[in-house]
mmCIF file of C-alpha atoms and ligand atoms in Angstrom:
data_model
loop_
_atom_site.group_PDB
_atom_site.id
_atom_site.type_symbol
_atom_site.label_atom_id
_atom_site.label_comp_id
_atom_site.label_asym_id
_atom_site.label_seq_id
_atom_site.Cartn_x
_atom_site.Cartn_y
_atom_site.Cartn_z
ATOM 1 C CA UNK I 605 0.000 0.000 0.000
ATOM 2 C CA UNK I 606 1.109 3.567 -0.769
ATOM 3 C CA UNK I 607 0.183 6.934 0.723
ATOM 4 C CA UNK I 608 0.314 10.565 -0.429
ATOM 5 C CA UNK I 609 3.157 12.914 0.383
ATOM 6 C CA UNK I 610 0.973 15.045 2.688
ATOM 7 C CA UNK I 611 0.121 11.888 4.655
ATOM 8 C CA UNK I 612 3.797 10.969 4.812
ATOM 9 C CA UNK I 613 4.372 14.391 6.371
ATOM 10 C CA UNK I 614 1.801 13.584 9.058
ATOM 11 C CA UNK I 615 3.854 10.494 9.905
ATOM 12 C CA UNK I 616 7.007 12.628 9.923
ATOM 13 C CA UNK I 617 5.384 14.966 12.457
ATOM 14 C CA UNK I 618 4.372 12.021 14.641
ATOM 15 C CA UNK I 619 7.884 10.561 14.646
ATOM 16 C CA UNK I 620 9.902 13.765 14.858
ATOM 17 C CA UNK I 621 11.297 13.751 11.318
ATOM 18 C CA UNK I 622 12.029 17.380 10.381
ATOM 19 C CA UNK I 623 10.138 18.784 7.388
ATOM 20 C CA UNK I 624 8.690 22.140 6.356
ATOM 21 C CA UNK I 625 5.243 23.338 7.573
ATOM 22 C CA UNK I 626 2.264 23.077 5.260
ATOM 23 C CA UNK I 627 -0.924 21.156 4.658
ATOM 24 C CA UNK I 628 -3.215 19.604 2.118
ATOM 25 C CA UNK I 629 -5.810 21.517 0.064
ATOM 26 C CA UNK I 630 -8.661 20.147 -2.048
ATOM 27 C CA UNK I 631 -9.726 23.349 -3.836
ATOM 28 C CA UNK I 632 -7.986 26.500 -5.106
ATOM 29 C CA UNK I 633 -9.757 28.548 -2.404
ATOM 30 C CA UNK I 634 -8.544 26.217 0.286
ATOM 31 C CA UNK I 635 -5.022 26.483 -1.169
ATOM 32 C CA UNK I 636 -5.224 30.264 -0.806
ATOM 33 C CA UNK I 637 -6.303 29.977 2.831
ATOM 34 C CA UNK I 638 -3.504 27.531 3.671
ATOM 35 C CA UNK I 639 -1.033 29.819 1.905
ATOM 36 C CA UNK I 640 -2.206 32.888 3.857
ATOM 37 C CA UNK I 641 -1.776 31.023 7.129
ATOM 38 C CA UNK I 642 1.780 30.052 6.194
ATOM 39 C CA UNK I 643 3.071 33.361 4.851
ATOM 40 C CA UNK I 644 6.434 33.782 3.120
ATOM 41 C CA UNK I 645 7.478 31.949 -0.025
ATOM 42 C CA UNK I 646 5.375 28.949 -0.940
ATOM 43 C CA UNK I 647 5.642 25.595 -2.659
ATOM 44 C CA UNK I 648 2.628 23.951 -4.311
ATOM 45 C CA UNK I 649 2.809 20.211 -5.004
ATOM 46 C CA UNK I 650 0.370 17.930 -6.808
ATOM 47 C CA UNK I 651 -0.568 14.894 -4.685
ATOM 48 C CA UNK I 652 -0.587 11.665 -6.686
ATOM 49 C CA UNK I 653 0.811 8.209 -5.990
ATOM 50 C CA UNK I 654 3.739 8.696 -8.372
ATOM 51 C CA UNK I 655 7.056 10.483 -8.391
ATOM 52 C CA UNK I 656 8.753 12.656 -10.980
ATOM 53 C CA UNK I 657 6.110 15.364 -10.451
ATOM 54 C CA UNK I 658 8.593 18.213 -10.679
ATOM 55 C CA UNK I 659 9.426 17.311 -14.282
ATOM 56 C CA UNK I 660 5.881 16.228 -15.178
ATOM 57 C CA UNK I 661 3.380 17.985 -17.460
ATOM 58 C CA UNK I 662 -0.388 18.338 -17.138
ATOM 59 C CA UNK I 663 -2.602 17.298 -20.018
ATOM 60 C CA UNK I 664 -3.938 20.881 -20.095
ATOM 61 C CA UNK I 665 -0.406 22.012 -20.995
ATOM 62 C CA UNK I 666 0.519 23.323 -17.534
ATOM 63 C CA UNK I 667 4.144 22.422 -16.818
ATOM 64 C CA UNK I 668 5.339 20.881 -13.548
ATOM 65 C CA UNK I 669 3.628 19.244 -10.578
ATOM 66 C CA UNK I 670 5.855 21.208 -8.150
ATOM 67 C CA UNK I 671 5.752 25.020 -8.225
ATOM 68 C CA UNK I 672 7.242 27.839 -6.186
ATOM 69 C CA UNK I 673 5.356 31.097 -5.677
ATOM 70 C CA UNK I 674 5.231 34.132 -3.437
ATOM 71 C CA UNK I 675 1.622 35.082 -2.672
ATOM 72 C CA UNK I 676 -1.608 33.332 -1.627
ATOM 73 C CA UNK I 677 -3.269 34.562 -4.849
ATOM 74 C CA UNK I 678 -0.558 32.925 -6.941
ATOM 75 C CA UNK I 679 -0.994 29.763 -4.885
ATOM 76 C CA UNK I 680 -4.687 29.847 -5.739
ATOM 77 C CA UNK I 681 -3.952 30.221 -9.467
ATOM 78 C CA UNK I 682 -1.440 27.365 -9.518
ATOM 79 C CA UNK I 683 -3.864 25.176 -7.552
ATOM 80 C CA UNK I 684 -6.565 25.914 -10.133
ATOM 81 C CA UNK I 685 -4.254 24.662 -12.907
ATOM 82 C CA UNK I 686 -3.493 21.448 -11.017
ATOM 83 C CA UNK I 687 -6.695 20.319 -9.290
ATOM 84 C CA UNK I 688 -8.983 18.268 -11.508
ATOM 85 C CA UNK I 689 -6.333 17.971 -14.210
ATOM 86 C CA UNK I 690 -4.237 15.006 -15.266
ATOM 87 C CA UNK I 691 -0.539 14.997 -14.502
ATOM 88 C CA UNK I 692 1.767 12.836 -16.613
ATOM 89 C CA UNK I 693 5.179 11.923 -15.192
ATOM 90 C CA UNK I 694 7.703 9.255 -16.154
ATOM 91 C CA UNK I 695 6.198 7.136 -13.363
ATOM 92 C CA UNK I 696 2.486 7.485 -14.218
ATOM 93 C CA UNK I 697 2.688 6.178 -17.770
ATOM 94 C CA UNK I 698 1.221 8.160 -20.683
ATOM 95 C CA UNK I 699 -2.328 8.038 -19.271
ATOM 96 C CA UNK I 700 -1.262 10.102 -16.226
ATOM 97 C CA UNK I 701 -3.112 10.558 -12.942
ATOM 98 C CA UNK I 702 -5.820 13.026 -12.030
ATOM 99 C CA UNK I 703 -4.830 15.440 -9.262
ATOM 100 C CA UNK I 704 -7.528 15.685 -6.583
ATOM 101 C CA UNK I 705 -5.460 17.435 -3.902
ATOM 102 C CA UNK I 706 -2.338 19.485 -3.518
ATOM 103 C CA UNK I 707 0.141 20.176 -0.752
ATOM 104 C CA UNK I 708 0.804 23.832 0.084
ATOM 105 C CA UNK I 709 3.987 24.321 2.069
ATOM 106 C CA UNK I 710 6.467 26.931 3.171
ATOM 107 C CA UNK I 711 9.136 27.035 0.449
ATOM 108 C CA UNK I 712 12.644 26.189 1.525
ATOM 109 C CA UNK I 713 15.857 27.732 0.236
ATOM 110 C CA UNK I 714 17.935 24.767 -0.770
ATOM 111 C CA UNK I 715 21.689 24.547 -0.396
ATOM 112 C CA UNK I 716 22.166 20.834 -1.100
ATOM 113 C CA UNK I 717 19.859 17.997 -2.205
ATOM 114 C CA UNK I 718 20.615 14.533 -0.808
ATOM 115 C CA UNK I 719 19.007 11.103 -1.052
ATOM 116 C CA UNK I 720 18.057 8.842 1.851
ATOM 117 C CA UNK I 721 16.016 5.630 1.812
ATOM 118 C CA UNK I 722 15.374 2.573 3.958
ATOM 119 C CA UNK I 723 14.107 -0.638 2.430
ATOM 120 C CA UNK I 724 14.036 -4.364 2.994
ATOM 121 C CA UNK I 725 16.845 -6.189 1.260
ATOM 122 C CA UNK I 726 15.708 -9.669 0.325
ATOM 123 C CA UNK I 727 19.234 -10.978 -0.104
ATOM 124 C CA UNK I 728 20.301 -10.241 3.479
ATOM 125 C CA UNK I 729 16.721 -10.380 4.881
ATOM 126 C CA UNK I 730 17.361 -7.144 6.713
ATOM 127 C CA UNK I 731 16.661 -3.443 6.407
ATOM 128 C CA UNK I 732 19.200 -1.558 4.361
ATOM 129 C CA UNK I 733 19.872 2.178 4.224
ATOM 130 C CA UNK I 734 20.650 3.740 0.856
ATOM 131 C CA UNK I 735 22.140 7.227 0.929
ATOM 132 C CA UNK I 736 23.652 9.487 -1.695
ATOM 133 C CA UNK I 737 24.935 13.009 -2.135
ATOM 134 C CA UNK I 738 23.081 13.029 -5.494
ATOM 135 C CA UNK I 739 19.572 13.956 -4.332
ATOM 136 C CA UNK I 740 16.682 15.350 -6.346
ATOM 137 C CA UNK I 741 17.305 12.995 -9.277
ATOM 138 C CA UNK I 742 16.242 9.388 -9.803
ATOM 139 C CA UNK I 743 18.383 7.030 -7.766
ATOM 140 C CA UNK I 744 18.266 4.600 -10.715
ATOM 141 C CA UNK I 745 20.172 7.047 -12.900
ATOM 142 C CA UNK I 746 22.712 7.695 -10.114
ATOM 143 C CA UNK I 747 23.158 3.934 -9.809
ATOM 144 C CA UNK I 748 23.743 3.693 -13.567
ATOM 145 C CA UNK I 749 26.116 6.672 -13.947
ATOM 146 C CA UNK I 750 27.793 7.105 -10.548
ATOM 147 C CA UNK I 751 27.393 3.897 -8.556
ATOM 148 C CA UNK I 752 30.299 4.939 -6.296
ATOM 149 C CA UNK I 753 28.133 7.799 -5.038
ATOM 150 C CA UNK I 754 25.653 5.431 -3.398
ATOM 151 C CA UNK I 755 26.174 4.167 0.139
ATOM 152 C CA UNK I 756 24.455 0.918 1.128
ATOM 153 C CA UNK I 757 24.426 0.092 4.801
ATOM 154 C CA UNK I 758 22.943 -3.076 6.193
ATOM 155 C CA UNK I 759 21.041 -2.774 9.461
ATOM 156 C CA UNK I 760 20.941 -5.638 11.936
ATOM 157 C CA UNK I 761 17.196 -6.118 12.472
ATOM 158 C CA UNK I 762 17.683 -7.056 16.147
ATOM 159 C CA UNK I 763 19.952 -4.140 17.027
ATOM 160 C CA UNK I 764 18.264 -1.561 14.811
ATOM 161 C CA UNK I 765 20.032 1.432 13.267
ATOM 162 C CA UNK I 766 22.890 2.087 15.722
ATOM 163 C CA UNK I 767 23.961 5.648 16.634
ATOM 164 C CA UNK I 768 27.430 5.070 15.139
ATOM 165 C CA UNK I 769 25.769 4.041 11.863
ATOM 166 C CA UNK I 770 23.730 7.242 11.703
ATOM 167 C CA UNK I 771 27.032 9.140 12.021
ATOM 168 C CA UNK I 772 28.706 7.024 9.331
ATOM 169 C CA UNK I 773 25.837 7.857 6.961
ATOM 170 C CA UNK I 774 25.912 11.547 7.906
ATOM 171 C CA UNK I 775 29.659 11.702 7.328
ATOM 172 C CA UNK I 776 29.337 10.022 3.928
ATOM 173 C CA UNK I 777 26.822 12.733 2.971
ATOM 174 C CA UNK I 778 29.248 15.455 4.088
ATOM 175 C CA UNK I 779 27.072 16.432 7.038
ATOM 176 C CA UNK I 780 29.361 17.662 9.813
ATOM 177 C CA UNK I 781 29.059 19.705 13.021
ATOM 178 C CA UNK I 782 25.488 20.660 13.958
ATOM 179 C CA UNK I 783 24.206 19.046 10.732
ATOM 180 C CA UNK I 784 25.577 15.702 11.878
ATOM 181 C CA UNK I 785 23.495 15.929 15.051
ATOM 182 C CA UNK I 786 20.372 16.808 13.067
ATOM 183 C CA UNK I 787 21.079 13.964 10.658
ATOM 184 C CA UNK I 788 21.592 11.367 13.414
ATOM 185 C CA UNK I 789 18.283 12.321 14.974
ATOM 186 C CA UNK I 790 16.431 12.373 11.642
ATOM 187 C CA UNK I 791 17.813 8.990 10.510
ATOM 188 C CA UNK I 792 17.077 7.354 13.885
ATOM 189 C CA UNK I 793 13.502 8.690 13.933
ATOM 190 C CA UNK I 794 12.888 7.667 10.346
ATOM 191 C CA UNK I 795 14.156 4.176 11.117
ATOM 192 C CA UNK I 796 11.808 3.965 14.112
ATOM 193 C CA UNK I 797 8.934 5.037 11.855
ATOM 194 C CA UNK I 798 9.960 2.450 9.250
ATOM 195 C CA UNK I 799 9.870 -0.385 11.817
ATOM 196 C CA UNK I 800 6.876 0.686 13.911
ATOM 197 C CA UNK I 801 4.630 1.249 10.900
ATOM 198 C CA UNK I 802 5.695 -1.908 9.009
ATOM 199 C CA UNK I 803 7.077 -0.101 5.995
ATOM 200 C CA UNK I 804 8.718 -2.003 3.176
ATOM 201 C CA UNK I 805 10.248 1.202 1.824
ATOM 202 C CA UNK I 806 10.635 4.833 2.749
ATOM 203 C CA UNK I 807 12.409 7.121 0.305
ATOM 204 C CA UNK I 808 13.251 10.754 1.058
ATOM 205 C CA UNK I 809 14.294 12.428 -2.184
ATOM 206 C CA UNK I 810 15.377 15.080 -1.681
ATOM 207 C CA UNK I 811 16.600 15.353 1.859
ATOM 208 C CA UNK I 812 17.853 18.928 1.875
ATOM 209 C CA UNK I 813 20.283 21.180 3.672
ATOM 210 C CA UNK I 814 18.694 24.628 3.721
ATOM 211 C CA UNK I 815 20.520 27.951 3.407
ATOM 212 C CA UNK I 816 19.967 28.411 7.164
ATOM 213 C CA UNK I 817 21.738 25.129 7.859
ATOM 214 C CA UNK I 818 18.736 22.947 8.625
ATOM 215 C CA UNK I 819 18.282 19.378 7.477
ATOM 216 C CA UNK I 820 14.731 18.713 6.209
ATOM 217 C CA UNK I 821 12.860 15.905 4.463
ATOM 218 C CA UNK I 822 11.290 17.649 1.456
ATOM 219 C CA UNK I 823 9.563 14.740 -0.238
ATOM 220 C CA UNK I 824 8.620 11.221 0.824
ATOM 221 C CA UNK I 825 7.505 8.016 -0.735
ATOM 222 C CA UNK I 826 6.275 5.143 1.441
ATOM 223 C CA UNK I 827 5.414 1.513 0.738
ATOM 224 C CA UNK I 828 3.806 -0.562 3.453
ATOM 225 C CA UNK I 829 3.870 -4.322 3.834
ATOM 226 C CA UNK I 830 0.336 -5.424 2.904
ATOM 227 C CA UNK I 831 0.639 -8.481 5.121
ATOM 228 C CA UNK I 832 1.064 -6.247 8.187
ATOM 229 C CA UNK I 833 -1.862 -3.914 7.481
ATOM 230 C CA UNK I 834 -4.098 -5.868 9.880
ATOM 231 C CA UNK I 835 -2.116 -4.340 12.762
ATOM 232 C CA UNK I 836 -1.751 -0.846 11.255
ATOM 233 C CA UNK I 837 -5.245 0.702 11.387
ATOM 234 C CA UNK I 838 -3.854 4.256 11.191
ATOM 235 C CA UNK I 839 -2.085 3.388 7.924
ATOM 236 C CA UNK I 840 -5.116 1.612 6.456
ATOM 237 C CA UNK I 841 -7.117 4.785 7.199
ATOM 238 C CA UNK I 842 -4.770 6.648 4.816
ATOM 239 C CA UNK I 843 -5.531 4.359 1.892
ATOM 240 C CA UNK I 844 -6.755 6.308 -1.155
ATOM 241 C CA UNK I 845 -8.632 3.833 -3.324
ATOM 242 C CA UNK I 846 -9.047 6.371 -6.140
ATOM 243 C CA UNK I 847 -5.263 6.115 -6.718
ATOM 244 C CA UNK I 848 -5.393 2.350 -7.167
ATOM 245 C CA UNK I 849 -6.233 0.197 -10.174
ATOM 246 C CA UNK I 850 -10.018 -0.450 -9.793
ATOM 247 C CA UNK I 851 -9.499 -4.072 -10.896
ATOM 248 C CA UNK I 852 -7.010 -4.579 -8.073
ATOM 249 C CA UNK I 853 -9.341 -2.927 -5.539
ATOM 250 C CA UNK I 854 -12.176 -5.274 -6.563
ATOM 251 C CA UNK I 855 -9.857 -8.302 -6.402
ATOM 252 C CA UNK I 856 -8.645 -7.385 -2.912
ATOM 253 C CA UNK I 857 -12.274 -7.455 -1.676
ATOM 254 C CA UNK I 858 -12.380 -11.166 -2.558
ATOM 255 C CA UNK I 859 -8.899 -11.976 -1.257
ATOM 256 C CA UNK I 860 -7.540 -12.568 -4.760
ATOM 257 C CA UNK I 861 -3.972 -11.725 -5.699
ATOM 258 C CA UNK I 862 -4.408 -9.669 -8.840
ATOM 259 C CA UNK I 863 -2.060 -7.361 -10.722
ATOM 260 C CA UNK I 864 -3.117 -5.744 -13.993
ATOM 261 C CA UNK I 865 -0.620 -5.925 -16.879
ATOM 262 C CA UNK I 866 -0.434 -4.572 -20.429
ATOM 263 C CA UNK I 867 -1.169 -7.666 -22.541
ATOM 264 C CA UNK I 868 -4.520 -9.058 -23.733
ATOM 265 C CA UNK I 869 -4.586 -12.671 -22.497
ATOM 266 C CA UNK I 870 -6.097 -12.939 -19.031
ATOM 267 C CA UNK I 871 -4.829 -15.709 -16.755
ATOM 268 C CA UNK I 872 -6.776 -17.360 -13.962
ATOM 269 C CA UNK I 873 -4.478 -19.592 -11.980
ATOM 270 C CA UNK I 874 -4.213 -21.139 -8.522
ATOM 271 C CA UNK I 875 -0.894 -20.608 -6.778
ATOM 272 C CA UNK I 876 1.608 -17.794 -7.289
ATOM 273 C CA UNK I 877 4.290 -20.050 -8.751
ATOM 274 C CA UNK I 878 1.936 -21.528 -11.323
ATOM 275 C CA UNK I 879 0.709 -18.000 -12.118
ATOM 276 C CA UNK I 880 4.278 -16.885 -12.859
ATOM 277 C CA UNK I 881 4.884 -19.978 -14.992
ATOM 278 C CA UNK I 882 1.616 -19.327 -16.857
ATOM 279 C CA UNK I 883 2.596 -15.741 -17.673
ATOM 280 C CA UNK I 884 5.982 -16.971 -18.897
ATOM 281 C CA UNK I 885 4.521 -19.661 -21.098
ATOM 282 C CA UNK I 886 2.006 -17.228 -22.656
ATOM 283 C CA UNK I 887 4.954 -15.068 -23.681
ATOM 284 C CA UNK I 888 6.860 -18.132 -24.844
ATOM 285 C CA UNK I 889 3.893 -18.986 -27.087
ATOM 286 C CA UNK I 890 3.973 -15.456 -28.539
ATOM 287 C CA UNK I 891 1.245 -13.765 -26.471
ATOM 288 C CA UNK I 892 1.180 -11.172 -23.693
ATOM 289 C CA UNK I 893 -0.528 -11.671 -20.304
ATOM 290 C CA UNK I 894 -3.214 -9.144 -19.289
ATOM 291 C CA UNK I 895 -2.791 -9.864 -15.608
ATOM 292 C CA UNK I 896 -1.341 -11.893 -12.814
ATOM 293 C CA UNK I 897 -4.217 -13.593 -11.023
ATOM 294 C CA UNK I 898 -3.737 -16.120 -8.267
ATOM 295 C CA UNK I 899 -7.038 -17.296 -6.792
ATOM 296 C CA UNK I 900 -5.111 -19.067 -4.035
ATOM 297 C CA UNK I 901 -4.676 -22.669 -3.085
ATOM 298 C CA UNK I 902 -8.056 -23.012 -1.416
ATOM 299 C CA UNK I 903 -10.273 -20.817 -3.574
ATOM 300 C CA UNK I 904 -14.043 -21.073 -3.260
ATOM 301 C CA UNK I 905 -16.564 -21.060 -6.082
ATOM 302 C CA UNK I 906 -17.442 -17.440 -5.165
ATOM 303 C CA UNK I 907 -13.809 -16.369 -5.448
ATOM 304 C CA UNK I 908 -13.414 -18.039 -8.825
ATOM 305 C CA UNK I 909 -16.603 -16.358 -10.036
ATOM 306 C CA UNK I 910 -15.362 -12.965 -8.769
ATOM 307 C CA UNK I 911 -12.036 -13.515 -10.526
ATOM 308 C CA UNK I 912 -13.860 -14.264 -13.754
ATOM 309 C CA UNK I 913 -16.042 -11.157 -13.443
ATOM 310 C CA UNK I 914 -12.967 -8.943 -12.934
ATOM 311 C CA UNK I 915 -11.324 -10.436 -16.012
ATOM 312 C CA UNK I 916 -14.461 -10.080 -18.140
ATOM 313 C CA UNK I 917 -14.988 -6.455 -17.080
ATOM 314 C CA UNK I 918 -11.598 -5.592 -18.562
ATOM 315 C CA UNK I 919 -12.114 -4.450 -22.151
ATOM 316 C CA UNK I 920 -8.465 -5.005 -23.084
ATOM 317 C CA UNK I 921 -8.831 -8.746 -22.453
ATOM 318 C CA UNK I 922 -9.174 -10.690 -25.730
ATOM 319 C CA UNK I 923 -8.863 -14.239 -24.416
ATOM 320 C CA UNK I 924 -8.798 -16.179 -21.150
ATOM 321 C CA UNK I 925 -6.439 -18.900 -20.083
ATOM 322 C CA UNK I 926 -7.555 -20.881 -17.024
ATOM 323 C CA UNK I 927 -4.704 -22.974 -15.669
ATOM 324 C CA UNK I 928 -5.587 -24.912 -12.550
ATOM 325 C CA UNK I 929 -3.743 -27.541 -10.651
ATOM 326 C CA UNK I 930 -6.108 -29.131 -8.156
ATOM 327 C CA UNK I 931 -3.791 -29.895 -5.283
ATOM 328 C CA UNK I 932 -5.551 -28.612 -2.204
ATOM 329 C CA UNK I 933 -8.493 -27.578 -4.286
ATOM 330 C CA UNK I 934 -11.044 -29.527 -6.190
ATOM 331 C CA UNK I 935 -11.116 -29.060 -10.005
ATOM 332 C CA UNK I 936 -14.890 -29.293 -9.942
ATOM 333 C CA UNK I 937 -15.125 -26.260 -7.635
ATOM 334 C CA UNK I 938 -13.171 -24.265 -10.196
ATOM 335 C CA UNK I 939 -15.317 -25.566 -13.044
ATOM 336 C CA UNK I 940 -18.490 -24.552 -11.215
ATOM 337 C CA UNK I 941 -17.094 -21.074 -10.518
ATOM 338 C CA UNK I 942 -16.270 -20.621 -14.201
ATOM 339 C CA UNK I 943 -19.721 -21.766 -15.297
ATOM 340 C CA UNK I 944 -21.476 -19.525 -12.760
ATOM 341 C CA UNK I 945 -19.522 -16.410 -13.772
ATOM 342 C CA UNK I 946 -19.844 -17.176 -17.478
ATOM 343 C CA UNK I 947 -23.626 -17.579 -17.235
ATOM 344 C CA UNK I 948 -23.923 -14.341 -15.299
ATOM 345 C CA UNK I 949 -21.717 -12.236 -17.546
ATOM 346 C CA UNK I 950 -21.642 -14.080 -20.845
ATOM 347 C CA UNK I 951 -18.331 -14.819 -22.545
ATOM 348 C CA UNK I 952 -17.780 -13.787 -26.143
ATOM 349 C CA UNK I 953 -13.987 -14.177 -26.208
ATOM 350 C CA UNK I 954 -11.899 -17.358 -26.549
ATOM 351 C CA UNK I 955 -11.483 -19.451 -23.395
ATOM 352 C CA UNK I 956 -8.907 -22.190 -22.959
ATOM 353 C CA UNK I 957 -8.960 -24.341 -19.849
ATOM 354 C CA UNK I 958 -6.300 -26.661 -18.588
ATOM 355 C CA UNK I 959 -7.391 -28.587 -15.505
ATOM 356 C CA UNK I 960 -5.305 -31.171 -13.705
ATOM 357 C CA UNK I 961 -5.378 -32.818 -10.299
ATOM 358 C CA UNK I 962 -8.062 -33.561 -7.721
ATOM 359 C CA UNK I 963 -11.428 -34.558 -9.123
ATOM 360 C CA UNK I 964 -10.370 -33.494 -12.624
ATOM 361 C CA UNK I 965 -12.861 -35.784 -14.376
ATOM 362 C CA UNK I 966 -15.836 -34.212 -12.584
ATOM 363 C CA UNK I 967 -14.480 -30.746 -13.413
ATOM 364 C CA UNK I 968 -14.130 -31.569 -17.101
ATOM 365 C CA UNK I 969 -17.633 -33.033 -17.099
ATOM 366 C CA UNK I 970 -19.092 -29.886 -15.513
ATOM 367 C CA UNK I 971 -17.448 -27.767 -18.195
ATOM 368 C CA UNK I 972 -18.465 -30.080 -21.026
ATOM 369 C CA UNK I 973 -22.108 -30.166 -19.893
ATOM 370 C CA UNK I 974 -22.324 -26.428 -19.313
ATOM 371 C CA UNK I 975 -22.631 -25.647 -23.012
ATOM 372 C CA UNK I 976 -19.872 -23.050 -22.657
ATOM 373 C CA UNK I 977 -17.720 -22.546 -25.721
ATOM 374 C CA UNK I 978 -14.206 -23.471 -24.655
ATOM 375 C CA UNK I 979 -11.127 -25.378 -25.681
ATOM 376 C CA UNK I 980 -9.231 -27.767 -23.422
ATOM 377 C CA UNK I 981 -5.462 -27.892 -23.234
ATOM 378 C CA UNK I 982 -3.676 -31.251 -22.995
ATOM 379 C CA UNK I 983 -0.939 -29.638 -20.961
ATOM 380 C CA UNK I 984 0.244 -26.139 -20.081
ATOM 381 C CA UNK I 985 2.214 -25.589 -23.316
ATOM 382 C CA UNK I 986 -0.535 -26.923 -25.539
ATOM 383 C CA UNK I 987 -3.064 -24.701 -23.759
ATOM 384 C CA UNK I 988 -0.803 -21.647 -24.132
ATOM 385 C CA UNK I 989 -0.454 -22.238 -27.889
ATOM 386 C CA UNK I 990 -4.224 -22.689 -28.193
ATOM 387 C CA UNK I 991 -5.145 -19.434 -26.439
ATOM 388 C CA UNK I 992 -2.517 -17.411 -28.325
ATOM 389 C CA UNK I 993 -3.735 -18.839 -31.651
ATOM 390 C CA UNK I 994 -7.398 -18.240 -30.750
ATOM 391 C CA UNK I 995 -6.763 -14.613 -29.781
ATOM 392 C CA UNK I 996 -4.786 -14.022 -33.006
ATOM 393 C CA UNK I 997 -7.562 -15.592 -35.079
ATOM 394 C CA UNK I 998 -10.232 -13.494 -33.359
ATOM 395 C CA UNK I 999 -8.273 -10.229 -33.558
HETATM 396 P P1 GDP Y 1210 9.052 14.788 -7.311
HETATM 397 O O1 GDP Y 1210 9.498 15.445 -8.572
HETATM 398 O O2 GDP Y 1210 7.717 14.117 -7.458
HETATM 399 O O3 GDP Y 1210 10.069 13.861 -6.736
HETATM 400 O O4 GDP Y 1210 8.804 15.977 -6.252
HETATM 401 P P2 GDP Y 1210 9.786 16.631 -5.167
HETATM 402 O O5 GDP Y 1210 8.985 16.942 -3.972
HETATM 403 O O6 GDP Y 1210 10.994 15.799 -4.930
HETATM 404 O O7 GDP Y 1210 10.190 17.998 -5.852
HETATM 405 C C1 GDP Y 1210 10.987 18.049 -7.013
HETATM 406 C C2 GDP Y 1210 12.045 19.119 -6.887
HETATM 407 O O8 GDP Y 1210 11.436 20.365 -6.626
HETATM 408 C C3 GDP Y 1210 13.003 18.900 -5.717
HETATM 409 O O9 GDP Y 1210 14.055 18.031 -6.045
HETATM 410 C C4 GDP Y 1210 13.472 20.304 -5.462
HETATM 411 O O10 GDP Y 1210 14.547 20.610 -6.336
HETATM 412 C C5 GDP Y 1210 12.284 21.166 -5.849
HETATM 413 N N1 GDP Y 1210 11.592 21.622 -4.625
HETATM 414 C C6 GDP Y 1210 10.644 20.965 -3.920
HETATM 415 N N2 GDP Y 1210 10.285 21.661 -2.835
HETATM 416 C C7 GDP Y 1210 11.022 22.813 -2.852
HETATM 417 C C8 GDP Y 1210 11.117 23.955 -1.999
HETATM 418 O O11 GDP Y 1210 10.459 24.072 -0.959
HETATM 419 N N3 GDP Y 1210 12.016 24.911 -2.362
HETATM 420 C C9 GDP Y 1210 12.781 24.824 -3.474
HETATM 421 N N4 GDP Y 1210 13.630 25.801 -3.753
HETATM 422 N N5 GDP Y 1210 12.709 23.768 -4.305
HETATM 423 C C10 GDP Y 1210 11.840 22.763 -4.002
HETATM 424 MN MN1 MN Y 1211 11.103 13.603 -5.014
#
């Protein structure tokens, strides 16, 4: 799960991570009021679940999702250009994201832009800190051009981020004297936030040194571990469903693991490993998967039907590949789910089913007697070739 920058700032305030004052606004008038309460120079920032806003462009031609200005009236005008319009950045894809809110903050005079992130490293199974003197640009491009400018520091999960480590990081960023003290405190507090709120990533880009010699987090991106959300009600309350793929929101209601992709062959599979293999074999057969969909090892008929409805509601889907291995689950349950959803919604696109495992004969019989138009695959490769061919023939 992700949150907006203004929500990240609320977490910063709670955990004592220094940032500039400001707050969220939903209308241009509200932006003007927030700006008047702040006074001084202002920064206006579009709130979407994607980065690269500074260099983005709105579909109405307005340039930049991050703007500096001097007066509340200017803040109002900039807000009017942003709110209700679609911002395209290198992270949103060409379709962009509609801006529903903005952040209005006190502008900061920047002396240096740094990069600081904490994430979970799967290789060492521990948190790792990534820091760089090259802030304000994508860390990927720093990694490609100047890998020596990136510090990676492993954190022992039992000991946590030790005070000496915060000073090592500060020193590597050239933060000395009073800035080192500010940095140690900021890093320690951010680490505490990362652990206590079950984050899988927090990225501060840029972390800035201001002209007055203060260290502030100026932007923040958070990812939270979905498996820990049950014990993070305050984080769940920050969820903004309008920022998420509606297909994924619907799938999460039924406990399905669903991720939308760019291709046109939908997959309905039980088990994450089989789902990955199915996507691979579709590509091997010359097609492109429209989604990752794992109904889980013990899916019910209702879940299978919901999965089918989500797939059928997607207009980019031109064919469906059902690949089920009945290990824990009964093939006939799957077959009944397919038939129920197909009757309800009606299928006009090619459907290829490969069933194997528990009670497979009953499952095949249910499908055969349903009157549904479908092809059966002998095995996973045969089924993949059949669905790719059927979609090509139909298209
Ligand atoms: P992003 O483009 O989505 O990552 O948005 P950021 O919040 O990181 O802003 C992009 C850039 O705008 C930063 O790297 C800064 O250079 C600049 N910026 C953001 N806030 C301020 C501010 O308060 N003052 C100044 N001078 N520049 C800012
Ligand atoms: Mn940024």
